[in-house]
mmCIF file of C-alpha atoms in Angstrom:
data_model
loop_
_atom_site.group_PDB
_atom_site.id
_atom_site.type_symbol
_atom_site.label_atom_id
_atom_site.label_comp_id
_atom_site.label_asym_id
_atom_site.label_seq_id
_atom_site.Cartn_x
_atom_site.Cartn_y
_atom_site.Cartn_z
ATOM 1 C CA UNK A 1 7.077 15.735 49.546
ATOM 2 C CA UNK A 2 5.526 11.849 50.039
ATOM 3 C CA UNK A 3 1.912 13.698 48.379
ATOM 4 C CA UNK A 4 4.154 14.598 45.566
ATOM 5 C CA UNK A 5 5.640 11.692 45.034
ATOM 6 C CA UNK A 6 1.704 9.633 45.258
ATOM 7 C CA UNK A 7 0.546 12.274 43.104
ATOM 8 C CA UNK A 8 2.941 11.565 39.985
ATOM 9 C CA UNK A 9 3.275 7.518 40.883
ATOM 10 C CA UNK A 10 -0.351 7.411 38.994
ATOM 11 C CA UNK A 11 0.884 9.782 35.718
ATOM 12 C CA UNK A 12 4.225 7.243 35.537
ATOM 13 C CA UNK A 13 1.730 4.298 35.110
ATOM 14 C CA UNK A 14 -0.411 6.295 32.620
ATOM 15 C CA UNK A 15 2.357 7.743 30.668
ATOM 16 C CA UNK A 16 3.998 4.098 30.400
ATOM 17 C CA UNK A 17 0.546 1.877 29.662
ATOM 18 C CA UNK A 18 0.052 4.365 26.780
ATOM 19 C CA UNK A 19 -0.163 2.850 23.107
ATOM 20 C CA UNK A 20 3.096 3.764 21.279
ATOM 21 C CA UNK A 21 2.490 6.057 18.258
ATOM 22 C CA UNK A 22 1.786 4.180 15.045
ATOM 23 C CA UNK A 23 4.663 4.160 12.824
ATOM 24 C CA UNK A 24 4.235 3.995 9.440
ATOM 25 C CA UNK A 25 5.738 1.243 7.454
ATOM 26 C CA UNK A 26 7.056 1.908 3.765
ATOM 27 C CA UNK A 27 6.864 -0.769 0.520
ATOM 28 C CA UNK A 28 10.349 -2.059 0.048
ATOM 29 C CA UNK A 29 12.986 -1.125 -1.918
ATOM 30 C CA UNK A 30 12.203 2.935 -2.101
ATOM 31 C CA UNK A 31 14.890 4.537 -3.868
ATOM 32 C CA UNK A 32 17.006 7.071 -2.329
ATOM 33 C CA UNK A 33 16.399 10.818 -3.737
ATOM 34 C CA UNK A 34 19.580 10.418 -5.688
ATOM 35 C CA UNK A 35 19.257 7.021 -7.169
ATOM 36 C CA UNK A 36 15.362 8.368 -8.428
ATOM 37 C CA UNK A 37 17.263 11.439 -9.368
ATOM 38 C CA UNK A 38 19.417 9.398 -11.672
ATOM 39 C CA UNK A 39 16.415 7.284 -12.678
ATOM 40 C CA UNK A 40 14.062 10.160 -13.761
ATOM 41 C CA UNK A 41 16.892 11.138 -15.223
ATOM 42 C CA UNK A 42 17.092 8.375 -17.457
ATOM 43 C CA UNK A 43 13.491 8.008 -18.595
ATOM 44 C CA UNK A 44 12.099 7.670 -21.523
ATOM 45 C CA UNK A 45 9.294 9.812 -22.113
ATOM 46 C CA UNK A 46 6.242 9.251 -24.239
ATOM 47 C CA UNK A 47 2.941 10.056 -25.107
ATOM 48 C CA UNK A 48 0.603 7.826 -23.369
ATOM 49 C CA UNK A 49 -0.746 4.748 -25.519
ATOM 50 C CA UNK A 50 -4.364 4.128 -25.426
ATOM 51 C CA UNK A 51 -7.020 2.647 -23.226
ATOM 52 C CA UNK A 52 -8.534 0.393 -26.061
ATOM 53 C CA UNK A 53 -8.974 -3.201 -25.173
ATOM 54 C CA UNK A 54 -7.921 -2.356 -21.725
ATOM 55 C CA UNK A 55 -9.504 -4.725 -19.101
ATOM 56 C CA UNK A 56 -8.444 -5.184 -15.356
ATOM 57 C CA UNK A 57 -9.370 -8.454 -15.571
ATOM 58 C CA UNK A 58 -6.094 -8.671 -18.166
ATOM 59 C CA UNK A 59 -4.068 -8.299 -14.888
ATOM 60 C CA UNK A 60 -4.421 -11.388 -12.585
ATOM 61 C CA UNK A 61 -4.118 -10.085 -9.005
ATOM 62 C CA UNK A 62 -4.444 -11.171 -5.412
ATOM 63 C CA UNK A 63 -2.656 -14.467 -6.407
ATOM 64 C CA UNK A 64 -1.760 -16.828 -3.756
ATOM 65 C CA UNK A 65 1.453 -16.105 -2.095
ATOM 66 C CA UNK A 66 2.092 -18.110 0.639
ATOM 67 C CA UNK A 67 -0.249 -20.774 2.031
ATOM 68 C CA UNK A 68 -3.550 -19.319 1.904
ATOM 69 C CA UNK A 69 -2.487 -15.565 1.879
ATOM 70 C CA UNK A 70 -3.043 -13.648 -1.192
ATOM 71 C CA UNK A 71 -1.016 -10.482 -2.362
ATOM 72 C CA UNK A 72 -3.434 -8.266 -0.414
ATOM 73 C CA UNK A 73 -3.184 -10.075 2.833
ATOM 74 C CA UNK A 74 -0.100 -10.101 2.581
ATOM 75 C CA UNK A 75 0.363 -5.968 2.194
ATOM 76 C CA UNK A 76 -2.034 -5.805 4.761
ATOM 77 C CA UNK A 77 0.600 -8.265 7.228
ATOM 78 C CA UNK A 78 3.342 -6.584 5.766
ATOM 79 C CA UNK A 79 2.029 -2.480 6.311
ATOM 80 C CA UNK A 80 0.387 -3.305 9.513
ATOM 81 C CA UNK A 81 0.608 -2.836 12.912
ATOM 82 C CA UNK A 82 0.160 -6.065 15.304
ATOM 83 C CA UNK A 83 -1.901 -7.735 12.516
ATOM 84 C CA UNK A 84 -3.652 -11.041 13.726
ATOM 85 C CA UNK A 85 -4.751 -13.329 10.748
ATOM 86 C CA UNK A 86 -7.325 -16.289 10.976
ATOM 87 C CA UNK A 87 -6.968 -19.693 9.420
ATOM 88 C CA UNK A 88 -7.534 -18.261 6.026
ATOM 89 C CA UNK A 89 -5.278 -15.371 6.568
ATOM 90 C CA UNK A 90 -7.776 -12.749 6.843
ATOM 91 C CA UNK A 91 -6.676 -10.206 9.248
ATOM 92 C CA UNK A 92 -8.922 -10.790 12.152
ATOM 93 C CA UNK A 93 -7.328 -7.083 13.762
ATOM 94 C CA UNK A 94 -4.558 -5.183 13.772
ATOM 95 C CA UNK A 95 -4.132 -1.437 12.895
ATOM 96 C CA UNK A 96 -2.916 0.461 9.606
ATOM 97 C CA UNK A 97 -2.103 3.999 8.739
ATOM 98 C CA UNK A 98 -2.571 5.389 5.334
ATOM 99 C CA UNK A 99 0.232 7.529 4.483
ATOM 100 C CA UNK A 100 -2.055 9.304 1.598
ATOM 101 C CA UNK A 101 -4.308 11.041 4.141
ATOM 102 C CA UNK A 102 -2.944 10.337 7.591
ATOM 103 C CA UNK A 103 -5.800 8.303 8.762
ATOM 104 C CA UNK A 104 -4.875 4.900 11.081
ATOM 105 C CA UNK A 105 -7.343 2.195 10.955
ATOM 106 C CA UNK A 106 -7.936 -0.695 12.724
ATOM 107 C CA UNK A 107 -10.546 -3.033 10.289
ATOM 108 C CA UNK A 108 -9.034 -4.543 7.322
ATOM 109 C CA UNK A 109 -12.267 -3.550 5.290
ATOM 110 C CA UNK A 110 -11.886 0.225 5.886
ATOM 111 C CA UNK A 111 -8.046 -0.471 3.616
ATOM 112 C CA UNK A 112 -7.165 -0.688 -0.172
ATOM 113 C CA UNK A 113 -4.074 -1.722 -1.353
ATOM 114 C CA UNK A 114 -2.807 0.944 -4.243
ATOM 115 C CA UNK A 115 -1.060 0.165 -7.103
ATOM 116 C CA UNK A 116 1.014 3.416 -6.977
ATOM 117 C CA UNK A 117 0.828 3.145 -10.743
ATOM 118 C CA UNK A 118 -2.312 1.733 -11.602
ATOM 119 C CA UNK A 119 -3.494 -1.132 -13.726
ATOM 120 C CA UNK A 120 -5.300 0.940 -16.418
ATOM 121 C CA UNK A 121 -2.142 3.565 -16.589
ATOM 122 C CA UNK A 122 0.250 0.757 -16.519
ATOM 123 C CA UNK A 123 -1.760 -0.475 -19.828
ATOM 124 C CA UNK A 124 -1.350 3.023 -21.380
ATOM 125 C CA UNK A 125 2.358 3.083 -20.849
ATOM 126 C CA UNK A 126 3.119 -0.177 -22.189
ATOM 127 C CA UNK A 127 1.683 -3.399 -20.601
ATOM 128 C CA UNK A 128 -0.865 -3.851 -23.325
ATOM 129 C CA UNK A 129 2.226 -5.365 -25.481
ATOM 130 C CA UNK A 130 3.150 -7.605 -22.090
ATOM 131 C CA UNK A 131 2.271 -11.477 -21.959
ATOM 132 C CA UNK A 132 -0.338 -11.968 -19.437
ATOM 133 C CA UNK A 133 2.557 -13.541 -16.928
ATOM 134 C CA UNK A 134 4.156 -9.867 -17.121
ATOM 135 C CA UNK A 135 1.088 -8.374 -16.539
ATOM 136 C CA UNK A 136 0.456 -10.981 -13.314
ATOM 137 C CA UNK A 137 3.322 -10.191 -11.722
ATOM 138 C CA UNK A 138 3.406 -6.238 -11.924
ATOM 139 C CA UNK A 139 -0.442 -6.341 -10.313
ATOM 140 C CA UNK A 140 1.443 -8.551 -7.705
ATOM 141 C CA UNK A 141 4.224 -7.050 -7.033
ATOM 142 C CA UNK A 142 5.879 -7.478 -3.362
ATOM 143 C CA UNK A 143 9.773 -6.435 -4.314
ATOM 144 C CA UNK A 144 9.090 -2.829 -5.711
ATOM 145 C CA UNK A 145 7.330 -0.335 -4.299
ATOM 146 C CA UNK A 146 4.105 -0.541 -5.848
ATOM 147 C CA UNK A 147 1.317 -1.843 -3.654
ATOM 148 C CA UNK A 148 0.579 -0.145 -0.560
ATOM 149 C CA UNK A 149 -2.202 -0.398 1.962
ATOM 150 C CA UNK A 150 -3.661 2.874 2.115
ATOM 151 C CA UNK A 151 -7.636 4.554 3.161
ATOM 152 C CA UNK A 152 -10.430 3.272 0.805
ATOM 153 C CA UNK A 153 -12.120 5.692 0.226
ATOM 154 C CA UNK A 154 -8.903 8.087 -0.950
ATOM 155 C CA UNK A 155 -7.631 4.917 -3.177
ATOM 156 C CA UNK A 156 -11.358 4.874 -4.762
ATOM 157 C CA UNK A 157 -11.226 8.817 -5.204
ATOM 158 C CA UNK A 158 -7.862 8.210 -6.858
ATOM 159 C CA UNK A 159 -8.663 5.840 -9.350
ATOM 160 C CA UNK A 160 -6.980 5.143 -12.377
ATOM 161 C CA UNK A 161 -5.263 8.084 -11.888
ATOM 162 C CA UNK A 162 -1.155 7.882 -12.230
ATOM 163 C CA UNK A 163 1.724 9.348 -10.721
ATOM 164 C CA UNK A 164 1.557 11.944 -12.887
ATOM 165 C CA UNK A 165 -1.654 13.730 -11.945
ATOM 166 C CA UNK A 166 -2.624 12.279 -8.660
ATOM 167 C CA UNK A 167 -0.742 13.109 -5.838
ATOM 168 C CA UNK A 168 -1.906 12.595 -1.859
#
């Protein structure tokens, strides 16, 4: 009985020092299925407008948010685990998980942030009549759900790509 009790003492301490799972964090203010229900709902639906004149440049973003943290820094505080920023806000470490593929991360150059609807589709679908403040704050966005830190490499694959026909 005292081996036994010697034997597990050790597994305690490893079960206990392990990390916790990382838990993903959502963008704020997700609907609940009902409320998007209502909203899809209500939608207007038109053909798309078109890409002409079209420039991402059209779409200030990564302004200053706070301090010396841009929008993306401040995803990449706000969707991360234990993030540690330098003087300049970079994230010095910390870890993220993608929710697109899965993956968890642990540099702050191996994550995008998405806009869920991008720039270019956002200009299809309207924002080529919006006034360049408009335009600002929609590639800025921190009350909706629209920017999320996510893999690279699957944000890159994704592109311009919408709602509509891209889907993790």
């Amino acid at each position: 009985m005292r081996s036994t009790i010697f034997t597990i003492l050790p597994l305690v301490a490893l079960v206990s020092t392990a990390p916790a799972p990382l838990i993903a964090r959502s963008p704020p203010n997700i609907p609940s299925a009902s409320t998007a229900q209502a909203q899809l709902a209500d939608l207007r639906v038109a053909a798309q407008g078109p890409q002409d004149g079209y420039s991402r440049d059209l779409f200030p973003h990564w302004i200053t948010q706070s301090g010396t943290c841009n929008t993306r820094e401040t995803v990449l505080k706000r969707d991360g685990t234990g993030v540690v920023t330098d003087s300049a806000c970079a994230s010095t470490s910390g870890s993220w998980f993608s929710p697109y593929d899965g993956a968890t991360w642990s540099a702050a150059s191996d994550v995008d942030i998405d806009h869920v609807v991008p720039l270019s589709n956002a200009w299809k679908s309207g924002a080529a009549s919006w006034t360049t403040p408009r335009r600002q704050a929609f590639a800025n966005d921190l009350s909706n759900p629209q920017l999320i830190a996510v893999t690279d490499n699957v944000n890159q694959a994704k592109g311009d790509q919408g709602p509509e026909t891209w889907k993790p």
